[in-house]
Amino acid sequence: MATAPLPRRALPALIALAALAGACAPTAPPPPTSDTAVVDYVLDGDTIEVAGPDGDRHRVRLLGINTPETPHDGEPGQCGGEAATEQLRALLPEGTPVQLISDPETDDEDRYGRLLRYVELEDGTDTGATLITAGYAYAWAPSSEPAPARTADYEAATATARDAGAGSWSACPDLDQSK
């Protein structure tokens, strides 16, 4: 059975439909970026200050984790806050070279202007995962953005550390209820 050719006036409509279908097709997120930096200072259990290769300084919020607050602005600290800070200082002493890895699913910066990055040592050690496993941090994702790519792994590590009473979990059973 032979088909009749399409009328000429249908061609522009088909082209428009094809263009629209292409515009609606899901696109893959861009690949993560990775930048080298050197740790200048650990501010608290989930925030560091780094210097990039160009000498620019940046505040970096470790992506995908949270730790209890340390005392600041006249407010008392939370249970486990000082311990988390000390653990991060031990992992990232001043001068430590690190890789700052973005997550294309999340915002580049938080509401305070800090870069949101996974922070890895030169050997590939994920400092956020290390803090969680040791019991000084827990998986966390802001509700205003998509969950970071490592959320499922971080949540599993959080459950394991909590169940084992690792790190601050033994003294702070509500560790994951911190601000």
mmCIF file with all atom_site columns, C-alpha atoms in Angstrom:
data_model
loop_
_atom_site.group_PDB
_atom_site.id
_atom_site.type_symbol
_atom_site.label_atom_id
_atom_site.label_alt_id
_atom_site.label_comp_id
_atom_site.label_asym_id
_atom_site.label_entity_id
_atom_site.label_seq_id
_atom_site.pdbx_PDB_ins_code
_atom_site.Cartn_x
_atom_site.Cartn_y
_atom_site.Cartn_z
_atom_site.occupancy
_atom_site.B_iso_or_equiv
_atom_site.pdbx_formal_charge
_atom_site.auth_seq_id
_atom_site.auth_comp_id
_atom_site.auth_asym_id
_atom_site.auth_atom_id
_atom_site.pdbx_PDB_model_num
ATOM 1   C CA . MET A 1 1   ? 0.000  0.000  0.000  1.00 0.00 ? 1   MET A CA 1
ATOM 2   C CA . ALA A 1 2   ? 1.475  3.265  -1.123 1.00 0.00 ? 2   ALA A CA 1
ATOM 3   C CA . THR A 1 3   ? 1.217  6.367  1.048  1.00 0.00 ? 3   THR A CA 1
ATOM 4   C CA . ALA A 1 4   ? 0.330  9.757  -0.294 1.00 0.00 ? 4   ALA A CA 1
ATOM 5   C CA . PRO A 1 5   ? 3.001  12.451 -0.046 1.00 0.00 ? 5   PRO A CA 1
ATOM 6   C CA . LEU A 1 6   ? 2.460  15.113 2.613  1.00 0.00 ? 6   LEU A CA 1
ATOM 7   C CA . PRO A 1 7   ? 1.120  18.441 1.408  1.00 0.00 ? 7   PRO A CA 1
ATOM 8   C CA . ARG A 1 8   ? 3.763  21.178 1.245  1.00 0.00 ? 8   ARG A CA 1
ATOM 9   C CA . ARG A 1 9   ? 2.011  23.221 3.936  1.00 0.00 ? 9   ARG A CA 1
ATOM 10  C CA . ALA A 1 10  ? 2.608  20.365 6.437  1.00 0.00 ? 10  ALA A CA 1
ATOM 11  C CA . LEU A 1 11  ? 6.403  20.630 6.143  1.00 0.00 ? 11  LEU A CA 1
ATOM 12  C CA . PRO A 1 12  ? 6.810  23.775 8.330  1.00 0.00 ? 12  PRO A CA 1
ATOM 13  C CA . ALA A 1 13  ? 4.577  22.217 11.001 1.00 0.00 ? 13  ALA A CA 1
ATOM 14  C CA . LEU A 1 14  ? 6.660  19.027 11.009 1.00 0.00 ? 14  LEU A CA 1
ATOM 15  C CA . ILE A 1 15  ? 9.894  21.018 11.289 1.00 0.00 ? 15  ILE A CA 1
ATOM 16  C CA . ALA A 1 16  ? 8.466  23.037 14.204 1.00 0.00 ? 16  ALA A CA 1
ATOM 17  C CA . LEU A 1 17  ? 7.262  19.848 15.899 1.00 0.00 ? 17  LEU A CA 1
ATOM 18  C CA . ALA A 1 18  ? 10.690 18.229 15.517 1.00 0.00 ? 18  ALA A CA 1
ATOM 19  C CA . ALA A 1 19  ? 12.395 21.324 16.962 1.00 0.00 ? 19  ALA A CA 1
ATOM 20  C CA . LEU A 1 20  ? 10.003 21.384 19.893 1.00 0.00 ? 20  LEU A CA 1
ATOM 21  C CA . ALA A 1 21  ? 10.592 17.704 20.600 1.00 0.00 ? 21  ALA A CA 1
ATOM 22  C CA . GLY A 1 22  ? 14.343 18.314 20.598 1.00 0.00 ? 22  GLY A CA 1
ATOM 23  C CA . ALA A 1 23  ? 13.995 21.256 22.974 1.00 0.00 ? 23  ALA A CA 1
ATOM 24  C CA . CYS A 1 24  ? 11.952 19.164 25.407 1.00 0.00 ? 24  CYS A CA 1
ATOM 25  C CA . ALA A 1 25  ? 14.338 16.234 25.405 1.00 0.00 ? 25  ALA A CA 1
ATOM 26  C CA . PRO A 1 26  ? 16.144 15.834 28.730 1.00 0.00 ? 26  PRO A CA 1
ATOM 27  C CA . THR A 1 27  ? 19.742 16.922 28.670 1.00 0.00 ? 27  THR A CA 1
ATOM 28  C CA . ALA A 1 28  ? 22.461 15.376 30.733 1.00 0.00 ? 28  ALA A CA 1
ATOM 29  C CA . PRO A 1 29  ? 23.858 17.608 33.456 1.00 0.00 ? 29  PRO A CA 1
ATOM 30  C CA . PRO A 1 30  ? 27.339 18.924 32.786 1.00 0.00 ? 30  PRO A CA 1
ATOM 31  C CA . PRO A 1 31  ? 30.172 16.855 34.232 1.00 0.00 ? 31  PRO A CA 1
ATOM 32  C CA . PRO A 1 32  ? 31.488 17.861 37.644 1.00 0.00 ? 32  PRO A CA 1
ATOM 33  C CA . THR A 1 33  ? 34.418 20.234 37.789 1.00 0.00 ? 33  THR A CA 1
ATOM 34  C CA . SER A 1 34  ? 37.515 19.586 39.851 1.00 0.00 ? 34  SER A CA 1
ATOM 35  C CA . ASP A 1 35  ? 39.805 22.360 41.043 1.00 0.00 ? 35  ASP A CA 1
ATOM 36  C CA . THR A 1 36  ? 42.951 22.123 43.102 1.00 0.00 ? 36  THR A CA 1
ATOM 37  C CA . ALA A 1 37  ? 43.388 24.253 46.190 1.00 0.00 ? 37  ALA A CA 1
ATOM 38  C CA . VAL A 1 38  ? 45.313 24.375 49.445 1.00 0.00 ? 38  VAL A CA 1
ATOM 39  C CA . VAL A 1 39  ? 43.636 24.486 52.852 1.00 0.00 ? 39  VAL A CA 1
ATOM 40  C CA . ASP A 1 40  ? 44.223 27.787 54.638 1.00 0.00 ? 40  ASP A CA 1
ATOM 41  C CA . TYR A 1 41  ? 41.960 27.292 57.616 1.00 0.00 ? 41  TYR A CA 1
ATOM 42  C CA . VAL A 1 42  ? 39.226 25.078 59.048 1.00 0.00 ? 42  VAL A CA 1
ATOM 43  C CA . LEU A 1 43  ? 36.373 27.280 60.259 1.00 0.00 ? 43  LEU A CA 1
ATOM 44  C CA . ASP A 1 44  ? 34.165 24.518 61.691 1.00 0.00 ? 44  ASP A CA 1
ATOM 45  C CA . GLY A 1 45  ? 33.263 20.886 61.055 1.00 0.00 ? 45  GLY A CA 1
ATOM 46  C CA . ASP A 1 46  ? 31.896 21.465 57.553 1.00 0.00 ? 46  ASP A CA 1
ATOM 47  C CA . THR A 1 47  ? 33.477 24.725 56.338 1.00 0.00 ? 47  THR A CA 1
ATOM 48  C CA . ILE A 1 48  ? 37.025 25.474 55.246 1.00 0.00 ? 48  ILE A CA 1
ATOM 49  C CA . GLU A 1 49  ? 38.884 28.337 53.660 1.00 0.00 ? 49  GLU A CA 1
ATOM 50  C CA . VAL A 1 50  ? 41.178 27.515 50.745 1.00 0.00 ? 50  VAL A CA 1
ATOM 51  C CA . ALA A 1 51  ? 43.569 29.249 48.387 1.00 0.00 ? 51  ALA A CA 1
ATOM 52  C CA . GLY A 1 52  ? 43.344 28.378 44.714 1.00 0.00 ? 52  GLY A CA 1
ATOM 53  C CA . PRO A 1 53  ? 46.333 28.119 42.361 1.00 0.00 ? 53  PRO A CA 1
ATOM 54  C CA . ASP A 1 54  ? 45.789 31.765 41.386 1.00 0.00 ? 54  ASP A CA 1
ATOM 55  C CA . GLY A 1 55  ? 45.974 32.815 45.050 1.00 0.00 ? 55  GLY A CA 1
ATOM 56  C CA . ASP A 1 56  ? 42.242 33.560 45.292 1.00 0.00 ? 56  ASP A CA 1
ATOM 57  C CA . ARG A 1 57  ? 40.768 32.591 48.646 1.00 0.00 ? 57  ARG A CA 1
ATOM 58  C CA . HIS A 1 58  ? 37.394 30.853 48.885 1.00 0.00 ? 58  HIS A CA 1
ATOM 59  C CA . ARG A 1 59  ? 35.141 29.627 51.663 1.00 0.00 ? 59  ARG A CA 1
ATOM 60  C CA . VAL A 1 60  ? 34.000 26.097 50.930 1.00 0.00 ? 60  VAL A CA 1
ATOM 61  C CA . ARG A 1 61  ? 31.050 24.296 52.525 1.00 0.00 ? 61  ARG A CA 1
ATOM 62  C CA . LEU A 1 62  ? 31.567 20.539 52.344 1.00 0.00 ? 62  LEU A CA 1
ATOM 63  C CA . LEU A 1 63  ? 28.773 19.320 50.130 1.00 0.00 ? 63  LEU A CA 1
ATOM 64  C CA . GLY A 1 64  ? 26.364 16.644 51.327 1.00 0.00 ? 64  GLY A CA 1
ATOM 65  C CA . ILE A 1 65  ? 27.205 16.747 55.043 1.00 0.00 ? 65  ILE A CA 1
ATOM 66  C CA . ASN A 1 66  ? 26.354 18.724 58.123 1.00 0.00 ? 66  ASN A CA 1
ATOM 67  C CA . THR A 1 67  ? 27.931 18.980 61.555 1.00 0.00 ? 67  THR A CA 1
ATOM 68  C CA . PRO A 1 68  ? 26.737 20.551 64.789 1.00 0.00 ? 68  PRO A CA 1
ATOM 69  C CA . GLU A 1 69  ? 27.424 24.247 65.244 1.00 0.00 ? 69  GLU A CA 1
ATOM 70  C CA . THR A 1 70  ? 30.388 25.581 67.179 1.00 0.00 ? 70  THR A CA 1
ATOM 71  C CA . PRO A 1 71  ? 29.995 28.611 69.450 1.00 0.00 ? 71  PRO A CA 1
ATOM 72  C CA . HIS A 1 72  ? 29.785 31.848 67.452 1.00 0.00 ? 72  HIS A CA 1
ATOM 73  C CA . ASP A 1 73  ? 28.123 35.259 67.579 1.00 0.00 ? 73  ASP A CA 1
ATOM 74  C CA . GLY A 1 74  ? 27.363 34.835 71.284 1.00 0.00 ? 74  GLY A CA 1
ATOM 75  C CA . GLU A 1 75  ? 25.466 31.578 70.663 1.00 0.00 ? 75  GLU A CA 1
ATOM 76  C CA . PRO A 1 76  ? 26.542 28.398 72.461 1.00 0.00 ? 76  PRO A CA 1
ATOM 77  C CA . GLY A 1 77  ? 27.810 25.487 70.434 1.00 0.00 ? 77  GLY A CA 1
ATOM 78  C CA . GLN A 1 78  ? 25.952 22.231 69.938 1.00 0.00 ? 78  GLN A CA 1
ATOM 79  C CA . CYS A 1 79  ? 26.897 18.796 71.192 1.00 0.00 ? 79  CYS A CA 1
ATOM 80  C CA . GLY A 1 80  ? 29.600 17.439 68.891 1.00 0.00 ? 80  GLY A CA 1
ATOM 81  C CA . GLY A 1 81  ? 30.439 20.752 67.174 1.00 0.00 ? 81  GLY A CA 1
ATOM 82  C CA . GLU A 1 82  ? 33.918 21.167 68.632 1.00 0.00 ? 82  GLU A CA 1
ATOM 83  C CA . ALA A 1 83  ? 34.723 17.493 68.064 1.00 0.00 ? 83  ALA A CA 1
ATOM 84  C CA . ALA A 1 84  ? 33.695 17.746 64.394 1.00 0.00 ? 84  ALA A CA 1
ATOM 85  C CA . THR A 1 85  ? 35.894 20.809 63.943 1.00 0.00 ? 85  THR A CA 1
ATOM 86  C CA . GLU A 1 86  ? 38.873 19.053 65.529 1.00 0.00 ? 86  GLU A CA 1
ATOM 87  C CA . GLN A 1 87  ? 38.336 16.013 63.296 1.00 0.00 ? 87  GLN A CA 1
ATOM 88  C CA . LEU A 1 88  ? 38.261 18.176 60.174 1.00 0.00 ? 88  LEU A CA 1
ATOM 89  C CA . ARG A 1 89  ? 41.406 20.008 61.327 1.00 0.00 ? 89  ARG A CA 1
ATOM 90  C CA . ALA A 1 90  ? 43.120 16.641 61.743 1.00 0.00 ? 90  ALA A CA 1
ATOM 91  C CA . LEU A 1 91  ? 42.021 15.581 58.238 1.00 0.00 ? 91  LEU A CA 1
ATOM 92  C CA . LEU A 1 92  ? 42.822 18.930 56.609 1.00 0.00 ? 92  LEU A CA 1
ATOM 93  C CA . PRO A 1 93  ? 45.700 20.642 58.376 1.00 0.00 ? 93  PRO A CA 1
ATOM 94  C CA . GLU A 1 94  ? 46.770 24.024 57.050 1.00 0.00 ? 94  GLU A CA 1
ATOM 95  C CA . GLY A 1 95  ? 48.647 23.603 53.759 1.00 0.00 ? 95  GLY A CA 1
ATOM 96  C CA . THR A 1 96  ? 46.915 20.366 52.731 1.00 0.00 ? 96  THR A CA 1
ATOM 97  C CA . PRO A 1 97  ? 46.376 20.150 48.956 1.00 0.00 ? 97  PRO A CA 1
ATOM 98  C CA . VAL A 1 98  ? 42.777 19.209 48.091 1.00 0.00 ? 98  VAL A CA 1
ATOM 99  C CA . GLN A 1 99  ? 40.498 18.693 45.121 1.00 0.00 ? 99  GLN A CA 1
ATOM 100 C CA . LEU A 1 100 ? 37.263 20.701 45.147 1.00 0.00 ? 100 LEU A CA 1
ATOM 101 C CA . ILE A 1 101 ? 34.669 18.747 43.196 1.00 0.00 ? 101 ILE A CA 1
ATOM 102 C CA . SER A 1 102 ? 31.384 20.292 42.110 1.00 0.00 ? 102 SER A CA 1
ATOM 103 C CA . ASP A 1 103 ? 28.085 18.475 41.810 1.00 0.00 ? 103 ASP A CA 1
ATOM 104 C CA . PRO A 1 104 ? 26.173 19.502 38.660 1.00 0.00 ? 104 PRO A CA 1
ATOM 105 C CA . GLU A 1 105 ? 22.861 18.633 40.381 1.00 0.00 ? 105 GLU A CA 1
ATOM 106 C CA . THR A 1 106 ? 23.294 21.258 43.109 1.00 0.00 ? 106 THR A CA 1
ATOM 107 C CA . ASP A 1 107 ? 23.856 24.976 43.348 1.00 0.00 ? 107 ASP A CA 1
ATOM 108 C CA . ASP A 1 108 ? 27.402 26.221 42.953 1.00 0.00 ? 108 ASP A CA 1
ATOM 109 C CA . GLU A 1 109 ? 27.173 28.326 46.128 1.00 0.00 ? 109 GLU A CA 1
ATOM 110 C CA . ASP A 1 110 ? 25.027 28.381 49.245 1.00 0.00 ? 110 ASP A CA 1
ATOM 111 C CA . ARG A 1 111 ? 23.068 31.365 50.544 1.00 0.00 ? 111 ARG A CA 1
ATOM 112 C CA . TYR A 1 112 ? 26.161 32.624 52.367 1.00 0.00 ? 112 TYR A CA 1
ATOM 113 C CA . GLY A 1 113 ? 28.275 32.716 49.192 1.00 0.00 ? 113 GLY A CA 1
ATOM 114 C CA . ARG A 1 114 ? 30.338 29.657 50.125 1.00 0.00 ? 114 ARG A CA 1
ATOM 115 C CA . LEU A 1 115 ? 31.298 27.258 47.344 1.00 0.00 ? 115 LEU A CA 1
ATOM 116 C CA . LEU A 1 116 ? 29.494 23.925 47.690 1.00 0.00 ? 116 LEU A CA 1
ATOM 117 C CA . ARG A 1 117 ? 32.038 21.216 46.954 1.00 0.00 ? 117 ARG A CA 1
ATOM 118 C CA . TYR A 1 118 ? 33.047 17.695 47.788 1.00 0.00 ? 118 TYR A CA 1
ATOM 119 C CA . VAL A 1 119 ? 36.547 17.957 49.234 1.00 0.00 ? 119 VAL A CA 1
ATOM 120 C CA . GLU A 1 120 ? 38.981 15.157 48.468 1.00 0.00 ? 120 GLU A CA 1
ATOM 121 C CA . LEU A 1 121 ? 42.588 14.616 49.423 1.00 0.00 ? 121 LEU A CA 1
ATOM 122 C CA . GLU A 1 122 ? 45.190 13.944 46.734 1.00 0.00 ? 122 GLU A CA 1
ATOM 123 C CA . ASP A 1 123 ? 44.750 10.193 47.280 1.00 0.00 ? 123 ASP A CA 1
ATOM 124 C CA . GLY A 1 124 ? 40.998 10.459 46.580 1.00 0.00 ? 124 GLY A CA 1
ATOM 125 C CA . THR A 1 125 ? 39.866 10.300 50.217 1.00 0.00 ? 125 THR A CA 1
ATOM 126 C CA . ASP A 1 126 ? 36.449 11.958 50.513 1.00 0.00 ? 126 ASP A CA 1
ATOM 127 C CA . THR A 1 127 ? 36.675 14.111 53.661 1.00 0.00 ? 127 THR A CA 1
ATOM 128 C CA . GLY A 1 128 ? 32.886 14.343 54.028 1.00 0.00 ? 128 GLY A CA 1
ATOM 129 C CA . ALA A 1 129 ? 32.502 10.562 53.923 1.00 0.00 ? 129 ALA A CA 1
ATOM 130 C CA . THR A 1 130 ? 35.416 10.210 56.350 1.00 0.00 ? 130 THR A CA 1
ATOM 131 C CA . LEU A 1 131 ? 33.764 12.549 58.867 1.00 0.00 ? 131 LEU A CA 1
ATOM 132 C CA . ILE A 1 132 ? 30.466 10.677 58.563 1.00 0.00 ? 132 ILE A CA 1
ATOM 133 C CA . THR A 1 133 ? 32.084 7.245  58.970 1.00 0.00 ? 133 THR A CA 1
ATOM 134 C CA . ALA A 1 134 ? 34.003 8.441  62.038 1.00 0.00 ? 134 ALA A CA 1
ATOM 135 C CA . GLY A 1 135 ? 30.743 9.706  63.574 1.00 0.00 ? 135 GLY A CA 1
ATOM 136 C CA . TYR A 1 136 ? 31.337 13.473 63.486 1.00 0.00 ? 136 TYR A CA 1
ATOM 137 C CA . ALA A 1 137 ? 29.035 14.449 60.610 1.00 0.00 ? 137 ALA A CA 1
ATOM 138 C CA . TYR A 1 138 ? 25.847 13.210 58.985 1.00 0.00 ? 138 TYR A CA 1
ATOM 139 C CA . ALA A 1 139 ? 24.323 13.223 55.495 1.00 0.00 ? 139 ALA A CA 1
ATOM 140 C CA . TRP A 1 140 ? 22.495 16.427 54.724 1.00 0.00 ? 140 TRP A CA 1
ATOM 141 C CA . ALA A 1 141 ? 20.992 18.056 51.648 1.00 0.00 ? 141 ALA A CA 1
ATOM 142 C CA . PRO A 1 142 ? 19.286 21.445 51.553 1.00 0.00 ? 142 PRO A CA 1
ATOM 143 C CA . SER A 1 143 ? 15.595 21.080 50.756 1.00 0.00 ? 143 SER A CA 1
ATOM 144 C CA . SER A 1 144 ? 15.771 23.916 48.222 1.00 0.00 ? 144 SER A CA 1
ATOM 145 C CA . GLU A 1 145 ? 17.961 22.091 45.747 1.00 0.00 ? 145 GLU A CA 1
ATOM 146 C CA . PRO A 1 146 ? 18.297 18.601 44.276 1.00 0.00 ? 146 PRO A CA 1
ATOM 147 C CA . ALA A 1 147 ? 20.009 16.087 46.523 1.00 0.00 ? 147 ALA A CA 1
ATOM 148 C CA . PRO A 1 148 ? 23.761 15.867 45.935 1.00 0.00 ? 148 PRO A CA 1
ATOM 149 C CA . ALA A 1 149 ? 24.941 12.809 44.003 1.00 0.00 ? 149 ALA A CA 1
ATOM 150 C CA . ARG A 1 150 ? 26.616 11.216 47.026 1.00 0.00 ? 150 ARG A CA 1
ATOM 151 C CA . THR A 1 151 ? 23.537 11.491 49.268 1.00 0.00 ? 151 THR A CA 1
ATOM 152 C CA . ALA A 1 152 ? 22.607 7.782  49.236 1.00 0.00 ? 152 ALA A CA 1
ATOM 153 C CA . ASP A 1 153 ? 26.160 6.722  50.166 1.00 0.00 ? 153 ASP A CA 1
ATOM 154 C CA . TYR A 1 154 ? 26.356 9.406  52.854 1.00 0.00 ? 154 TYR A CA 1
ATOM 155 C CA . GLU A 1 155 ? 22.976 8.366  54.296 1.00 0.00 ? 155 GLU A CA 1
ATOM 156 C CA . ALA A 1 156 ? 24.079 4.723  54.489 1.00 0.00 ? 156 ALA A CA 1
ATOM 157 C CA . ALA A 1 157 ? 27.332 5.739  56.212 1.00 0.00 ? 157 ALA A CA 1
ATOM 158 C CA . THR A 1 158 ? 25.365 7.950  58.626 1.00 0.00 ? 158 THR A CA 1
ATOM 159 C CA . ALA A 1 159 ? 23.109 5.049  59.623 1.00 0.00 ? 159 ALA A CA 1
ATOM 160 C CA . THR A 1 160 ? 26.089 2.752  60.160 1.00 0.00 ? 160 THR A CA 1
ATOM 161 C CA . ALA A 1 161 ? 27.962 5.315  62.302 1.00 0.00 ? 161 ALA A CA 1
ATOM 162 C CA . ARG A 1 162 ? 24.832 6.147  64.337 1.00 0.00 ? 162 ARG A CA 1
ATOM 163 C CA . ASP A 1 163 ? 24.037 2.462  64.952 1.00 0.00 ? 163 ASP A CA 1
ATOM 164 C CA . ALA A 1 164 ? 27.630 1.826  66.055 1.00 0.00 ? 164 ALA A CA 1
ATOM 165 C CA . GLY A 1 165 ? 27.706 4.885  68.337 1.00 0.00 ? 165 GLY A CA 1
ATOM 166 C CA . ALA A 1 166 ? 30.809 6.096  66.496 1.00 0.00 ? 166 ALA A CA 1
ATOM 167 C CA . GLY A 1 167 ? 32.429 9.429  67.331 1.00 0.00 ? 167 GLY A CA 1
ATOM 168 C CA . SER A 1 168 ? 29.965 11.972 68.692 1.00 0.00 ? 168 SER A CA 1
ATOM 169 C CA . TRP A 1 169 ? 26.941 9.686  68.259 1.00 0.00 ? 169 TRP A CA 1
ATOM 170 C CA . SER A 1 170 ? 27.625 8.094  71.653 1.00 0.00 ? 170 SER A CA 1
ATOM 171 C CA . ALA A 1 171 ? 27.547 11.451 73.496 1.00 0.00 ? 171 ALA A CA 1
ATOM 172 C CA . CYS A 1 172 ? 25.117 13.209 71.140 1.00 0.00 ? 172 CYS A CA 1
ATOM 173 C CA . PRO A 1 173 ? 22.349 10.776 70.117 1.00 0.00 ? 173 PRO A CA 1
ATOM 174 C CA . ASP A 1 174 ? 20.515 13.660 68.419 1.00 0.00 ? 174 ASP A CA 1
ATOM 175 C CA . LEU A 1 175 ? 23.575 14.663 66.390 1.00 0.00 ? 175 LEU A CA 1
ATOM 176 C CA . ASP A 1 176 ? 21.575 14.816 63.162 1.00 0.00 ? 176 ASP A CA 1
ATOM 177 C CA . GLN A 1 177 ? 19.067 17.229 64.705 1.00 0.00 ? 177 GLN A CA 1
ATOM 178 C CA . SER A 1 178 ? 21.621 20.053 64.795 1.00 0.00 ? 178 SER A CA 1
ATOM 179 C CA . LYS A 1 179 ? 20.954 23.300 62.943 1.00 0.00 ? 179 LYS A CA 1
#
